[in-house]
Amino acid sequence: MDGTVLLALVGQVAFIGASLALGVKLIALWRRTRQLPELCVGLSFLLSGGLGYLAWFLLGVAMLHEASPQLRHALAASGLACSGLGAIANGIGNARIFRPGRVWPLVFVGMLGAGMAVGFGIYVRAASGHASFWIGPLLSLPIFVWGATEALTLWSVLRRRARLGLADPLVVNRTGQWGVASLAVALMVAITVASRLLHGVYPPAWVSAAGSGLCLVAALAIWLGFFPPRAFRERLARAYAA
Amino acid sequence: MADSPVFALACEELERRTALERLAARGTVRIALKKAGLDVADVDATQMMAVLRRVLPAELKSRGIEEAERICEAIAATIAERRFEVAPDRASQAAETIGRFGD
C-alpha cells in the first residue's frame, strides 16, 4: 500500500474513531447532568468529526470507484448536514462555555448557521459537485478557529494558575488538547477548501498527506485530552507539582 | 469593571506596610496577578493568598523591598480573617465545565 494512502487511512480512521468515542462519552455525561455544554460539544464531535468525516471518507472511496452521481450526491449531502449541524453545536458550546451570558457569540453562530442552511438547501437541489457544496465548510471555519482561540487562550491562563495549585493539571491539559484538536480541524477545513479552489476536485498528494497528518494530530489530542492514559496523567501531575 | 474587594484590600495593606505609593502598590499586585493568570476584577481570597505566598514576594524584592515574604504573609493573614463575596471568574467557570468532560 502506498505511504500516502496508508497515512490517509490511519489518520482518518483514528480521527473518526476518536470523535465518535468522545461524542458518545459526552452525550452519556449529558444524560446524567442535563447540562448544555456537554450536549453541544458531544454532538459537535459525534456529528462533525465522527459521522461527517465518515461521510467524507466514504465519499472519497465512492469517487475513487466512480460510484453513481446519485450515491455521491447523497453521501456529500449527508456529510454536509452532519458537519454543519456539528459546527453549529460546537459554536453554541463555545458560547456557553467561554462566553456565558453574552449575546454576540450566539448572533455570530446564528448567522453562520443560517448561511450553512442556505448553502445546504441550494446543494441538495443541485447536481453532484455543485460549487454550493463549499458554503458549509467555509462558514464552519470561523467557528472552529474561534473555538481553538478560546480554548488555547484559556489553556494559557489555567497553565499559570496550575503552577500555583489554583487549577487542576488534568483540566489544563484537556483544555489545551481541545484547542489543538480544534485548530487541527480548522486547518483541515482551510486546506481542503483552498485546495478545491486552487487544484479542483482531486487534491495533490501533499494536500491529502497534510490533511491526514492533521487528522492524526486531532485524534491524538482528543485521546490525550479526554481519555488520558494513567502514565500520562501521572506525568502531568508530577510536572505541575515540580 | 470594578476591582475585586480582595484586590483592593491587598493593595491597601501593601501600601500601608511598605514605602510603595498607592499607584505603585496597585501596579505591583496587578503584575503579580497577571503572572498567575488572574484578573483584578474577580480574584478571590484563595487565589490572592496563593499569589501573596508564591508570586508577590519576588515582585517586591525586585523593587528593593526587604522582608517581602513576611510582609506578604501578614497581608495573607489579614485577607484570611475577612469574608468576601466574589463570584467565580469566567476562566474558573469554563474550567469547571471542562473538568466535567473528564468524568
Tab-separated table of C-alpha atoms in Angstrom:
chain	number	residue	atom	x	y	z
A	1	MET	CA	0.000	0.000	0.000
A	2	ASP	CA	1.258	3.475	-0.920
A	3	GLY	CA	2.546	5.545	2.048
A	4	THR	CA	0.154	8.461	1.433
A	5	VAL	CA	-2.837	6.128	1.203
A	6	LEU	CA	-1.790	4.400	4.429
A	7	LEU	CA	-1.396	7.749	6.216
A	8	ALA	CA	-4.808	8.864	4.916
A	9	LEU	CA	-6.412	5.645	6.075
A	10	VAL	CA	-4.794	5.646	9.537
A	11	GLY	CA	-5.319	9.391	10.074
A	12	GLN	CA	-8.960	9.472	9.046
A	13	VAL	CA	-9.932	6.254	10.834
A	14	ALA	CA	-8.183	7.470	14.016
A	15	PHE	CA	-9.941	10.845	13.836
A	16	ILE	CA	-13.380	9.361	13.134
A	17	GLY	CA	-12.929	6.798	15.937
A	18	ALA	CA	-11.707	9.362	18.481
A	19	SER	CA	-14.516	11.797	17.593
A	20	LEU	CA	-17.218	9.132	17.842
A	21	ALA	CA	-15.843	7.891	21.171
A	22	LEU	CA	-15.725	11.409	22.643
A	23	GLY	CA	-19.151	12.308	21.251
A	24	VAL	CA	-20.715	9.231	22.830
A	25	LYS	CA	-18.883	9.872	26.124
A	26	LEU	CA	-20.100	13.483	26.375
A	27	ILE	CA	-23.671	12.647	25.406
A	28	ALA	CA	-23.666	9.919	28.080
A	29	LEU	CA	-22.443	12.609	30.516
A	30	TRP	CA	-25.266	14.917	29.375
A	31	ARG	CA	-27.810	12.171	30.139
A	32	ARG	CA	-26.623	12.328	33.770
A	33	THR	CA	-26.102	16.084	34.167
A	34	ARG	CA	-28.582	17.576	31.632
A	35	GLN	CA	-26.126	20.464	31.119
A	36	LEU	CA	-25.999	22.188	27.731
A	37	PRO	CA	-22.174	22.343	27.235
A	38	GLU	CA	-21.659	18.557	27.261
A	39	LEU	CA	-24.619	18.071	24.914
A	40	CYS	CA	-23.317	20.672	22.440
A	41	VAL	CA	-19.686	19.567	22.497
A	42	GLY	CA	-20.751	15.890	22.401
A	43	LEU	CA	-22.985	16.494	19.368
A	44	SER	CA	-20.211	18.501	17.749
A	45	PHE	CA	-17.716	15.624	17.935
A	46	LEU	CA	-20.315	12.960	17.115
A	47	LEU	CA	-21.779	14.773	14.090
A	48	SER	CA	-18.898	16.793	12.707
A	49	GLY	CA	-15.777	14.774	13.495
A	50	GLY	CA	-17.478	11.358	13.593
A	51	LEU	CA	-20.410	10.961	11.196
A	52	GLY	CA	-19.489	13.948	8.993
A	53	TYR	CA	-15.925	12.753	8.452
A	54	LEU	CA	-17.185	9.202	7.938
A	55	ALA	CA	-19.368	10.549	5.110
A	56	TRP	CA	-16.347	12.396	3.595
A	57	PHE	CA	-14.292	9.235	3.862
A	58	LEU	CA	-16.997	7.189	2.109
A	59	LEU	CA	-17.395	9.935	-0.494
A	60	GLY	CA	-13.660	9.690	-1.247
A	61	VAL	CA	-13.979	5.912	-1.655
A	62	ALA	CA	-17.078	6.378	-3.867
A	63	MET	CA	-15.195	8.851	-6.091
A	64	LEU	CA	-12.215	6.506	-6.435
A	65	HIS	CA	-14.560	3.701	-7.522
A	66	GLU	CA	-16.548	6.037	-9.803
A	67	ALA	CA	-19.808	5.358	-7.973
A	68	SER	CA	-23.073	6.764	-9.362
A	69	PRO	CA	-23.600	10.562	-9.120
A	70	GLN	CA	-26.733	9.907	-7.036
A	71	LEU	CA	-24.767	7.974	-4.405
A	72	ARG	CA	-22.028	10.591	-4.338
A	73	HIS	CA	-24.594	13.371	-4.026
A	74	ALA	CA	-26.352	11.562	-1.170
A	75	LEU	CA	-23.051	10.993	0.657
A	76	ALA	CA	-21.994	14.610	0.147
A	77	ALA	CA	-25.374	15.925	1.320
A	78	SER	CA	-25.371	13.725	4.442
A	79	GLY	CA	-21.757	14.780	5.180
A	80	LEU	CA	-22.723	18.422	4.793
A	81	ALA	CA	-25.747	18.040	7.085
A	82	CYS	CA	-23.717	16.280	9.818
A	83	SER	CA	-20.758	18.674	9.570
A	84	GLY	CA	-22.965	21.765	9.531
A	85	LEU	CA	-25.065	20.679	12.499
A	86	GLY	CA	-21.874	19.652	14.334
A	87	ALA	CA	-20.264	23.036	13.673
A	88	ILE	CA	-23.375	24.862	14.940
A	89	ALA	CA	-23.423	22.672	18.080
A	90	ASN	CA	-19.719	23.443	18.526
A	91	GLY	CA	-20.437	27.170	18.271
A	92	ILE	CA	-23.257	27.043	20.835
A	93	GLY	CA	-20.996	25.006	23.145
A	94	ASN	CA	-18.180	27.552	22.751
A	95	ALA	CA	-20.602	30.389	23.531
A	96	ARG	CA	-21.936	28.615	26.637
A	97	ILE	CA	-18.519	27.591	27.970
A	98	PHE	CA	-16.277	30.523	27.085
A	99	ARG	CA	-18.677	33.489	26.839
A	100	PRO	CA	-21.642	32.717	29.120
A	101	GLY	CA	-24.317	35.410	29.242
A	102	ARG	CA	-23.014	37.214	26.133
A	103	VAL	CA	-25.273	37.723	23.131
A	104	TRP	CA	-22.735	38.303	20.327
A	105	PRO	CA	-21.462	34.683	20.169
A	106	LEU	CA	-24.994	33.388	19.662
A	107	VAL	CA	-25.658	36.006	16.952
A	108	PHE	CA	-22.337	35.058	15.314
A	109	VAL	CA	-23.172	31.325	15.340
A	110	GLY	CA	-26.775	32.014	14.283
A	111	MET	CA	-25.664	33.995	11.218
A	112	LEU	CA	-23.138	31.352	10.175
A	113	GLY	CA	-25.726	28.609	10.798
A	114	ALA	CA	-28.288	30.414	8.625
A	115	GLY	CA	-25.685	30.689	5.857
A	116	MET	CA	-24.918	26.967	6.147
A	117	ALA	CA	-28.642	26.142	5.938
A	118	VAL	CA	-28.982	28.224	2.771
A	119	GLY	CA	-25.891	26.557	1.248
A	120	PHE	CA	-27.226	23.115	2.143
A	121	GLY	CA	-30.634	23.967	0.656
A	122	ILE	CA	-29.013	25.012	-2.635
A	123	TYR	CA	-26.747	21.947	-2.727
A	124	VAL	CA	-29.421	19.300	-2.183
A	125	ARG	CA	-31.381	20.725	-5.150
A	126	ALA	CA	-28.287	20.983	-7.362
A	127	ALA	CA	-26.237	18.340	-9.182
A	128	SER	CA	-23.373	16.411	-7.569
A	129	GLY	CA	-20.218	18.516	-7.412
A	130	HIS	CA	-22.069	21.875	-7.383
A	131	ALA	CA	-19.986	24.756	-6.004
A	132	SER	CA	-22.589	25.434	-3.271
A	133	PHE	CA	-21.141	22.362	-1.518
A	134	TRP	CA	-18.319	24.565	-0.221
A	135	ILE	CA	-20.535	27.149	1.507
A	136	GLY	CA	-20.984	24.959	4.596
A	137	PRO	CA	-17.297	24.065	5.149
A	138	LEU	CA	-16.277	27.670	4.507
A	139	LEU	CA	-18.780	29.014	7.065
A	140	SER	CA	-17.845	26.382	9.659
A	141	LEU	CA	-14.224	27.570	9.553
A	142	PRO	CA	-14.721	30.722	11.738
A	143	ILE	CA	-16.458	28.596	14.383
A	144	PHE	CA	-13.531	26.168	14.654
A	145	VAL	CA	-10.966	28.988	14.602
A	146	TRP	CA	-12.899	30.820	17.337
A	147	GLY	CA	-13.190	27.632	19.443
A	148	ALA	CA	-9.469	26.921	19.075
A	149	THR	CA	-8.600	30.508	20.051
A	150	GLU	CA	-10.842	30.428	23.140
A	151	ALA	CA	-9.532	27.041	24.293
A	152	LEU	CA	-5.863	27.937	23.786
A	153	THR	CA	-6.302	31.317	25.499
A	154	LEU	CA	-7.957	29.618	28.472
A	155	TRP	CA	-5.194	26.991	28.485
A	156	SER	CA	-2.583	29.750	28.746
A	157	VAL	CA	-4.406	31.257	31.772
A	158	LEU	CA	-5.032	27.921	33.506
A	159	ARG	CA	-1.431	26.776	32.984
A	160	ARG	CA	-0.212	29.754	35.017
A	161	ARG	CA	-2.823	29.075	37.708
A	162	ALA	CA	-1.917	25.388	37.889
A	163	ARG	CA	1.665	26.259	38.839
A	164	LEU	CA	0.224	27.867	41.996
A	165	GLY	CA	-2.129	24.972	42.688
A	166	LEU	CA	-5.142	27.016	41.528
A	167	ALA	CA	-6.133	24.763	38.605
A	168	ASP	CA	-6.267	21.010	38.044
A	169	PRO	CA	-3.420	19.898	35.715
A	170	LEU	CA	-5.751	17.393	34.042
A	171	VAL	CA	-8.217	20.160	33.171
A	172	VAL	CA	-5.363	22.363	31.941
A	173	ASN	CA	-4.207	19.534	29.688
A	174	ARG	CA	-7.749	18.802	28.453
A	175	THR	CA	-8.290	22.468	27.586
A	176	GLY	CA	-5.022	22.668	25.653
A	177	GLN	CA	-5.616	19.407	23.779
A	178	TRP	CA	-9.141	20.552	22.898
A	179	GLY	CA	-7.621	23.739	21.469
A	180	VAL	CA	-5.079	21.726	19.458
A	181	ALA	CA	-7.807	19.400	18.116
A	182	SER	CA	-9.990	22.399	17.146
A	183	LEU	CA	-7.039	24.094	15.458
A	184	ALA	CA	-6.196	20.902	13.534
A	185	VAL	CA	-9.825	20.642	12.360
A	186	ALA	CA	-9.817	24.315	11.308
A	187	LEU	CA	-6.583	23.785	9.335
A	188	MET	CA	-8.034	20.639	7.722
A	189	VAL	CA	-11.087	22.588	6.564
A	190	ALA	CA	-8.962	25.540	5.384
A	191	ILE	CA	-6.540	23.325	3.431
A	192	THR	CA	-9.399	21.358	1.834
A	193	VAL	CA	-11.289	24.489	0.755
A	194	ALA	CA	-8.105	26.195	-0.513
A	195	SER	CA	-7.076	23.064	-2.404
A	196	ARG	CA	-10.509	22.817	-4.062
A	197	LEU	CA	-10.215	26.427	-5.228
A	198	LEU	CA	-6.637	26.048	-6.481
A	199	HIS	CA	-6.461	22.463	-7.727
A	200	GLY	CA	-10.028	21.341	-8.473
A	201	VAL	CA	-11.774	18.146	-7.307
A	202	TYR	CA	-8.696	15.926	-6.923
A	203	PRO	CA	-6.202	17.397	-4.430
A	204	PRO	CA	-2.441	16.991	-4.914
A	205	ALA	CA	-0.735	14.306	-2.810
A	206	TRP	CA	0.745	16.793	-0.350
A	207	VAL	CA	-2.721	18.166	0.473
A	208	SER	CA	-4.009	14.660	1.225
A	209	ALA	CA	-0.921	13.939	3.322
A	210	ALA	CA	-1.255	17.226	5.257
A	211	GLY	CA	-4.975	16.633	5.844
A	212	SER	CA	-4.324	13.108	7.074
A	213	GLY	CA	-1.488	14.312	9.307
A	214	LEU	CA	-3.840	16.874	10.847
A	215	CYS	CA	-6.426	14.120	11.361
A	216	LEU	CA	-3.800	12.185	13.315
A	217	VAL	CA	-2.881	15.264	15.367
A	218	ALA	CA	-6.552	15.879	16.191
A	219	ALA	CA	-7.118	12.204	17.100
A	220	LEU	CA	-4.063	12.176	19.359
A	221	ALA	CA	-5.147	15.432	21.034
A	222	ILE	CA	-8.650	14.058	21.677
A	223	TRP	CA	-7.194	10.869	23.122
A	224	LEU	CA	-4.649	12.613	25.394
A	225	GLY	CA	-7.125	15.294	26.459
A	226	PHE	CA	-10.261	13.293	27.105
A	227	PHE	CA	-9.018	9.704	27.549
A	228	PRO	CA	-5.537	10.225	29.050
A	229	PRO	CA	-3.675	7.037	29.967
A	230	ARG	CA	-2.636	6.651	33.598
A	231	ALA	CA	1.093	7.117	32.866
A	232	PHE	CA	0.346	10.406	31.091
A	233	ARG	CA	-1.861	11.606	33.966
A	234	GLU	CA	0.872	10.803	36.487
A	235	ARG	CA	3.450	12.612	34.361
A	236	LEU	CA	1.236	15.692	34.230
A	237	ALA	CA	0.713	15.701	37.984
A	238	ARG	CA	4.468	15.392	38.571
A	239	ALA	CA	5.254	18.176	36.079
A	240	TYR	CA	2.937	20.671	37.791
A	241	ALA	CA	3.949	19.599	41.301
A	242	ALA	CA	7.566	20.342	40.378
B	1	MET	CA	-15.475	46.642	35.653
B	2	ALA	CA	-14.931	47.238	39.395
B	3	ASP	CA	-11.915	45.769	41.145
B	4	SER	CA	-12.359	42.761	43.390
B	5	PRO	CA	-12.582	43.711	47.116
B	6	VAL	CA	-9.759	41.202	47.733
B	7	PHE	CA	-7.513	43.074	45.307
B	8	ALA	CA	-8.450	46.391	46.913
B	9	LEU	CA	-7.617	45.126	50.406
B	10	ALA	CA	-4.305	43.567	49.320
B	11	CYS	CA	-3.266	46.860	47.708
B	12	GLU	CA	-4.254	48.911	50.764
B	13	GLU	CA	-2.300	46.585	53.045
B	14	LEU	CA	0.741	46.612	50.780
B	15	GLU	CA	0.679	50.415	50.681
B	16	ARG	CA	0.344	50.550	54.483
B	17	ARG	CA	3.142	48.064	55.193
B	18	THR	CA	5.717	49.290	52.640
B	19	ALA	CA	7.057	52.556	51.260
B	20	LEU	CA	5.187	51.961	47.986
B	21	GLU	CA	2.731	54.645	46.941
B	22	ARG	CA	-0.851	53.778	46.000
B	23	LEU	CA	-0.241	53.549	42.248
B	24	ALA	CA	2.971	51.548	42.656
B	25	ALA	CA	1.323	49.142	45.122
B	26	ARG	CA	-1.638	48.551	42.811
B	27	GLY	CA	0.635	48.132	39.798
B	28	THR	CA	2.825	45.604	41.605
B	29	VAL	CA	-0.134	43.487	42.726
B	30	ARG	CA	-1.657	43.766	39.245
B	31	ILE	CA	1.558	42.419	37.662
B	32	ALA	CA	1.722	39.552	40.169
B	33	LEU	CA	-1.903	38.628	39.394
B	34	LYS	CA	-1.264	38.703	35.658
B	35	LYS	CA	1.721	36.385	36.068
B	36	ALA	CA	-0.581	33.987	37.920
B	37	GLY	CA	-3.257	34.116	35.185
B	38	LEU	CA	-5.665	36.092	37.398
B	39	ASP	CA	-7.610	39.306	36.997
B	40	VAL	CA	-8.045	42.269	39.352
B	41	ALA	CA	-11.810	42.283	38.741
B	42	ASP	CA	-12.589	38.854	40.143
B	43	VAL	CA	-9.653	37.489	42.095
B	44	ASP	CA	-10.900	35.680	45.223
B	45	ALA	CA	-9.277	35.246	48.638
B	46	THR	CA	-7.830	31.769	47.948
B	47	GLN	CA	-6.278	32.931	44.690
B	48	MET	CA	-4.889	36.107	46.239
B	49	MET	CA	-3.323	34.182	49.117
B	50	ALA	CA	-1.564	31.876	46.639
B	51	VAL	CA	-0.252	34.923	44.782
B	52	LEU	CA	0.864	36.554	48.047
B	53	ARG	CA	2.834	33.458	49.006
B	54	ARG	CA	4.210	32.362	45.628
B	55	VAL	CA	4.449	35.344	43.268
B	56	LEU	CA	4.343	38.710	45.043
B	57	PRO	CA	7.471	38.246	47.239
B	58	ALA	CA	9.698	38.082	44.153
B	59	GLU	CA	7.982	41.147	42.678
B	60	LEU	CA	8.562	43.120	45.882
B	61	LYS	CA	12.198	42.013	46.125
B	62	SER	CA	12.781	43.162	42.545
B	63	ARG	CA	11.562	46.597	43.699
B	64	GLY	CA	14.071	46.643	46.552
B	65	ILE	CA	11.600	45.912	49.355
B	66	GLU	CA	13.088	43.999	52.263
B	67	GLU	CA	11.330	41.254	54.227
B	68	ALA	CA	8.994	40.699	51.298
B	69	GLU	CA	7.937	37.227	52.467
B	70	ARG	CA	6.996	38.476	55.937
B	71	ILE	CA	5.001	41.389	54.527
B	72	CYS	CA	3.150	39.136	52.075
B	73	GLU	CA	2.414	36.600	54.803
B	74	ALA	CA	0.983	39.367	57.004
B	75	ILE	CA	-1.242	40.577	54.160
B	76	ALA	CA	-2.379	36.998	53.511
B	77	ALA	CA	-3.270	36.648	57.194
B	78	THR	CA	-5.332	39.860	57.043
B	79	ILE	CA	-7.196	38.592	53.988
B	80	ALA	CA	-7.794	35.206	55.638
B	81	GLU	CA	-9.538	36.940	58.572
B	82	ARG	CA	-12.157	38.567	56.311
B	83	ARG	CA	-15.057	37.155	54.319
B	84	PHE	CA	-15.556	38.264	50.718
B	85	GLU	CA	-18.337	37.776	48.205
B	86	VAL	CA	-16.582	37.230	44.873
B	87	ALA	CA	-18.278	35.331	42.036
B	88	PRO	CA	-16.067	32.821	40.179
B	89	ASP	CA	-14.420	34.351	37.118
B	90	ARG	CA	-15.047	33.287	33.517
B	91	ALA	CA	-11.904	31.103	33.360
B	92	SER	CA	-12.835	29.269	36.575
B	93	GLN	CA	-16.369	28.642	35.311
B	94	ALA	CA	-15.072	27.354	31.974
B	95	ALA	CA	-12.502	25.168	33.740
B	96	GLU	CA	-15.243	23.688	35.930
B	97	THR	CA	-17.286	22.785	32.831
B	98	ILE	CA	-14.299	21.317	31.003
B	99	GLY	CA	-13.400	19.444	34.198
B	100	ARG	CA	-16.788	17.665	33.981
B	101	PHE	CA	-15.879	16.421	30.489
B	102	GLY	CA	-13.395	14.039	32.072
B	103	ASP	CA	-15.999	12.350	34.310
